């Protein structure tokens, strides 16, 4: 089973149409089973095409480009909050697999879409070779945030996930792996395993190089984008993508791709 997570930064990027083409071609080439995206935006003023999606929804355009390349993906998107006074921003999941169930829920204390710290998670349960798995695309807050602390958001997330089946928490967690006794450690305290740590083959894991929005005046390279699992499946590979080494840079975050071995304790993949 092949997974990808990326905070795509959507329309805040320069040359985003070119970068959208790179993302679509990379997904088509790798044939990921599930893709989790964060900061997936659409213009507030754009034309409505479904009850929630607008014509320039970044993920919708991605799916259309994938269709043109010959890859069929199902798509779900949840609106979290407005951004920069011109976008509706949310989280999304794409999958090639049959969908058994889908959900979305707040993890923030705020439910005000005008407040930029309001956060939703979107989830899909899929059938992968006869075995159900659940996946959640997450864009979380910061450990020391007084208004929307990460710990409260994680508690809310864990309350809402389907604990009866193997599941994966994928996305931008805004908590660096090298900071002790904060968010990264708390996720593990809740019983989740970092696929990077489980991987037989891996690179540095760095997903943010230097300063970005939300991490101003912090020039250290960081690992803040993760794929956590409720299982201890054998992970063959964890690799950073869209970092200028493995595919061109297309966002202020790099992506993470993992490959789960066949014949693990939770079934085939």
Short mmCIF file of C-alpha atoms in Angstrom, two decimals:
data_model
loop_
_atom_site.label_atom_id
_atom_site.label_comp_id
_atom_site.label_asym_id
_atom_site.label_seq_id
_atom_site.Cartn_x
_atom_site.Cartn_y
_atom_site.Cartn_z
CA UNK A 1 0.00 0.00 0.00
CA UNK A 2 1.41 3.38 -1.04
CA UNK A 3 0.53 6.61 0.77
CA UNK A 4 1.35 10.30 0.24
CA UNK A 5 0.77 13.35 2.42
CA UNK A 6 1.46 16.96 1.37
CA UNK A 7 0.61 20.41 2.65
CA UNK A 8 0.20 21.78 -0.87
CA UNK A 9 -0.09 25.51 0.03
CA UNK A 10 -2.54 25.78 -2.87
CA UNK A 11 -2.99 29.17 -4.43
CA UNK A 12 -0.45 30.91 -2.19
CA UNK A 13 2.29 29.38 -4.37
CA UNK A 14 3.85 31.05 -7.41
CA UNK A 15 3.51 29.16 -10.72
CA UNK A 16 0.87 27.01 -9.08
CA UNK A 17 -0.54 25.69 -12.35
CA UNK A 18 2.88 24.28 -13.26
CA UNK A 19 3.21 22.84 -9.75
CA UNK A 20 -0.26 21.32 -10.00
CA UNK A 21 0.85 19.53 -13.16
CA UNK A 22 3.94 18.20 -11.33
CA UNK A 23 1.79 16.94 -8.47
CA UNK A 24 -0.69 15.25 -10.80
CA UNK A 25 2.06 13.59 -12.85
CA UNK A 26 3.79 12.35 -9.68
CA UNK A 27 0.59 10.85 -8.24
CA UNK A 28 -0.17 9.22 -11.58
CA UNK A 29 3.34 7.78 -11.81
CA UNK A 30 3.41 6.43 -8.24
CA UNK A 31 -0.24 5.26 -8.24
CA UNK A 32 -0.68 6.00 -4.53
CA UNK A 33 -3.58 4.19 -2.91
CA UNK A 34 -4.37 7.20 -0.68
CA UNK A 35 -3.27 10.85 -0.87
CA UNK A 36 -3.82 13.30 2.00
CA UNK A 37 -3.60 17.03 1.27
CA UNK A 38 -3.71 20.06 3.54
CA UNK A 39 -4.20 23.78 2.79
CA UNK A 40 -6.45 22.81 -0.09
CA UNK A 41 -8.11 26.06 -1.12
CA UNK A 42 -10.73 27.53 -3.41
CA UNK A 43 -11.54 31.19 -4.08
CA UNK A 44 -14.43 32.60 -2.12
CA UNK A 45 -15.75 34.27 -5.28
CA UNK A 46 -15.29 31.28 -7.60
CA UNK A 47 -18.23 29.60 -9.33
CA UNK A 48 -19.96 26.84 -7.36
CA UNK A 49 -19.93 23.44 -9.11
CA UNK A 50 -21.26 21.19 -6.31
CA UNK A 51 -22.88 21.88 -2.94
CA UNK A 52 -19.41 22.56 -1.47
CA UNK A 53 -16.81 22.58 -4.25
CA UNK A 54 -16.04 25.58 -6.42
CA UNK A 55 -14.59 25.65 -9.90
CA UNK A 56 -11.05 26.43 -8.75
CA UNK A 57 -10.92 24.01 -5.81
CA UNK A 58 -7.29 22.91 -5.88
CA UNK A 59 -8.07 19.24 -5.22
CA UNK A 60 -10.89 19.13 -7.74
CA UNK A 61 -8.55 20.47 -10.43
CA UNK A 62 -5.96 17.89 -9.37
CA UNK A 63 -8.48 15.08 -9.81
CA UNK A 64 -9.42 16.43 -13.25
CA UNK A 65 -5.76 16.45 -14.29
CA UNK A 66 -5.36 12.90 -12.98
CA UNK A 67 -8.36 11.82 -15.03
CA UNK A 68 -6.74 13.36 -18.12
CA UNK A 69 -3.61 11.29 -17.38
CA UNK A 70 -5.67 8.10 -17.03
CA UNK A 71 -5.78 7.80 -13.22
CA UNK A 72 -9.19 7.69 -11.57
CA UNK A 73 -9.32 9.00 -8.01
CA UNK A 74 -12.27 9.65 -5.72
CA UNK A 75 -12.07 12.95 -3.82
CA UNK A 76 -13.41 14.40 -0.59
CA UNK A 77 -12.74 17.86 0.87
CA UNK A 78 -13.73 19.54 4.13
CA UNK A 79 -13.77 23.33 4.59
CA UNK A 80 -11.99 24.51 7.73
CA UNK A 81 -11.65 28.30 7.58
CA UNK A 82 -11.21 31.31 5.36
CA UNK A 83 -7.64 32.37 4.61
CA UNK A 84 -6.10 35.65 3.47
CA UNK A 85 -9.61 37.13 3.02
CA UNK A 86 -9.97 35.41 -0.35
CA UNK A 87 -9.82 31.65 0.05
CA UNK A 88 -11.83 28.86 1.64
CA UNK A 89 -9.18 26.49 2.97
CA UNK A 90 -9.57 22.87 4.01
CA UNK A 91 -8.21 19.34 4.00
CA UNK A 92 -8.70 16.59 1.45
CA UNK A 93 -8.26 12.91 0.67
CA UNK A 94 -7.93 11.13 -2.66
CA UNK A 95 -8.10 7.36 -3.13
CA UNK A 96 -8.13 4.78 -5.89
CA UNK A 97 -9.80 2.24 -3.59
CA UNK A 98 -13.52 1.57 -2.95
CA UNK A 99 -14.86 3.88 -0.24
CA UNK A 100 -16.78 2.24 2.61
CA UNK A 101 -17.41 5.36 4.67
CA UNK A 102 -16.42 9.00 4.94
CA UNK A 103 -16.51 11.57 7.71
CA UNK A 104 -15.41 15.04 8.73
CA UNK A 105 -15.25 16.62 12.16
CA UNK A 106 -13.88 19.58 14.06
CA UNK A 107 -10.76 19.13 16.13
CA UNK A 108 -10.53 22.79 17.16
CA UNK A 109 -12.55 24.31 19.97
CA UNK A 110 -13.62 27.02 17.55
CA UNK A 111 -16.24 26.29 14.90
CA UNK A 112 -16.06 29.78 13.37
CA UNK A 113 -14.98 29.52 9.71
CA UNK A 114 -13.81 33.14 9.84
CA UNK A 115 -11.19 32.24 12.49
CA UNK A 116 -8.01 30.95 10.85
CA UNK A 117 -7.27 28.53 13.69
CA UNK A 118 -10.53 26.61 13.17
CA UNK A 119 -9.52 23.11 12.09
CA UNK A 120 -11.40 20.18 10.58
CA UNK A 121 -10.24 16.68 9.76
CA UNK A 122 -11.60 14.66 6.85
CA UNK A 123 -11.62 10.86 6.93
CA UNK A 124 -12.19 7.95 4.56
CA UNK A 125 -12.60 4.25 5.25
CA UNK A 126 -11.54 2.22 2.24
CA UNK A 127 -11.52 -1.41 1.16
CA UNK A 128 -7.97 -2.43 0.27
CA UNK A 129 -7.91 -6.01 -1.01
CA UNK A 130 -10.82 -6.95 1.22
CA UNK A 131 -9.47 -5.26 4.38
CA UNK A 132 -10.90 -1.99 5.75
CA UNK A 133 -8.50 0.83 6.61
CA UNK A 134 -9.29 4.38 7.71
CA UNK A 135 -7.30 7.48 6.74
CA UNK A 136 -7.50 11.00 8.13
CA UNK A 137 -6.07 14.18 6.61
CA UNK A 138 -5.00 16.49 9.44
CA UNK A 139 -3.77 20.08 9.65
CA UNK A 140 -3.20 20.69 13.33
CA UNK A 141 -2.25 23.63 15.54
CA UNK A 142 0.82 24.30 17.69
CA UNK A 143 1.70 22.79 21.06
CA UNK A 144 2.01 26.11 22.88
CA UNK A 145 -0.91 27.89 21.22
CA UNK A 146 -3.06 29.37 24.02
CA UNK A 147 -6.21 29.66 21.90
CA UNK A 148 -6.10 26.31 20.13
CA UNK A 149 -3.52 24.03 21.79
CA UNK A 150 -2.39 20.95 19.90
CA UNK A 151 -3.03 18.62 22.82
CA UNK A 152 -6.75 19.45 22.86
CA UNK A 153 -6.95 19.01 19.10
CA UNK A 154 -5.26 15.60 19.27
CA UNK A 155 -7.62 14.50 22.03
CA UNK A 156 -10.56 15.50 19.84
CA UNK A 157 -9.06 13.73 16.84
CA UNK A 158 -8.56 10.47 18.72
CA UNK A 159 -12.11 10.67 20.07
CA UNK A 160 -13.48 10.70 16.51
CA UNK A 161 -11.34 8.16 14.65
CA UNK A 162 -12.50 4.61 13.97
CA UNK A 163 -10.47 2.61 16.47
CA UNK A 164 -12.00 -0.71 15.40
CA UNK A 165 -9.83 -0.94 12.28
CA UNK A 166 -6.24 -0.03 11.34
CA UNK A 167 -6.04 3.70 10.71
CA UNK A 168 -3.59 6.37 9.66
CA UNK A 169 -3.26 10.01 10.70
CA UNK A 170 -1.65 11.90 7.82
CA UNK A 171 -0.67 15.51 7.45
CA UNK A 172 0.86 18.69 8.80
CA UNK A 173 0.99 18.37 12.58
CA UNK A 174 2.91 21.62 13.23
CA UNK A 175 4.98 19.91 15.91
CA UNK A 176 8.64 19.16 15.23
CA UNK A 177 9.88 15.64 15.89
CA UNK A 178 13.07 16.85 17.59
CA UNK A 179 11.28 18.80 20.36
CA UNK A 180 10.98 16.60 23.41
CA UNK A 181 7.87 16.32 25.59
CA UNK A 182 5.61 18.21 23.19
CA UNK A 183 3.28 17.31 20.34
CA UNK A 184 5.29 14.60 18.61
CA UNK A 185 5.77 12.74 21.88
CA UNK A 186 2.10 13.22 22.75
CA UNK A 187 0.94 11.52 19.54
CA UNK A 188 3.07 8.53 20.44
CA UNK A 189 1.77 8.65 24.01
CA UNK A 190 -1.71 8.21 22.51
CA UNK A 191 -0.56 4.93 20.95
CA UNK A 192 0.42 5.93 17.42
CA UNK A 193 3.56 4.89 15.57
CA UNK A 194 5.50 7.11 13.20
CA UNK A 195 5.90 5.29 9.87
CA UNK A 196 9.24 7.07 9.48
CA UNK A 197 10.52 5.29 12.58
CA UNK A 198 9.09 1.95 11.40
CA UNK A 199 10.61 2.20 7.91
CA UNK A 200 13.32 -0.17 6.81
CA UNK A 201 14.54 2.41 4.28
CA UNK A 202 14.29 6.16 4.88
CA UNK A 203 15.98 9.50 4.31
CA UNK A 204 16.32 12.52 6.62
CA UNK A 205 12.56 12.94 6.85
CA UNK A 206 12.88 16.76 6.75
CA UNK A 207 9.66 18.33 5.44
CA UNK A 208 10.25 22.05 6.08
CA UNK A 209 13.48 23.84 5.24
CA UNK A 210 13.90 27.01 7.26
CA UNK A 211 11.26 29.67 7.88
CA UNK A 212 7.68 29.37 6.62
CA UNK A 213 4.30 30.81 7.64
CA UNK A 214 3.55 29.68 11.17
CA UNK A 215 7.25 29.10 11.88
CA UNK A 216 8.61 32.62 11.53
CA UNK A 217 12.11 33.36 12.86
CA UNK A 218 12.83 29.62 12.97
CA UNK A 219 15.51 28.73 10.47
CA UNK A 220 16.04 25.12 11.49
CA UNK A 221 15.07 22.28 9.18
CA UNK A 222 12.10 20.46 10.67
CA UNK A 223 10.13 17.25 10.40
CA UNK A 224 6.53 18.33 11.03
CA UNK A 225 4.63 16.36 8.36
CA UNK A 226 3.91 12.77 9.32
CA UNK A 227 2.06 9.58 8.57
CA UNK A 228 1.17 8.00 11.91
CA UNK A 229 -0.34 4.52 12.15
CA UNK A 230 -2.35 2.72 14.81
CA UNK A 231 -0.54 -0.50 13.86
CA UNK A 232 3.03 -1.74 13.72
CA UNK A 233 2.85 -2.72 10.07
CA UNK A 234 6.16 -3.30 8.33
CA UNK A 235 7.01 -0.12 6.44
CA UNK A 236 9.30 -0.79 3.50
CA UNK A 237 10.06 2.84 2.66
CA UNK A 238 9.52 6.35 4.03
CA UNK A 239 10.78 9.07 1.75
CA UNK A 240 10.45 12.83 1.42
CA UNK A 241 9.13 14.00 -1.95
CA UNK A 242 8.87 17.40 -3.65
CA UNK A 243 12.06 18.53 -1.91
CA UNK A 244 14.20 19.35 -4.97
CA UNK A 245 15.95 15.98 -4.69
CA UNK A 246 13.02 13.63 -5.14
CA UNK A 247 10.84 15.69 -7.52
CA UNK A 248 10.79 19.51 -7.76
CA UNK A 249 9.70 21.71 -4.85
CA UNK A 250 5.99 22.59 -5.26
CA UNK A 251 5.07 23.95 -1.81
CA UNK A 252 6.56 25.51 1.31
CA UNK A 253 6.28 21.99 2.77
CA UNK A 254 7.79 18.85 1.29
CA UNK A 255 5.65 15.72 1.06
CA UNK A 256 6.06 12.31 2.66
CA UNK A 257 5.47 9.04 0.83
CA UNK A 258 5.45 5.63 2.47
CA UNK A 259 5.15 2.08 1.21
CA UNK A 260 3.64 -0.55 3.51
CA UNK A 261 4.95 -4.08 2.98
CA UNK A 262 2.77 -6.89 1.68
CA UNK A 263 1.65 -9.53 4.15
CA UNK A 264 1.85 -7.45 7.31
CA UNK A 265 0.08 -8.31 10.54
CA UNK A 266 -3.03 -6.49 9.35
CA UNK A 267 -3.32 -8.15 5.97
CA UNK A 268 -1.97 -7.64 2.49
CA UNK A 269 -1.13 -4.30 0.96
#
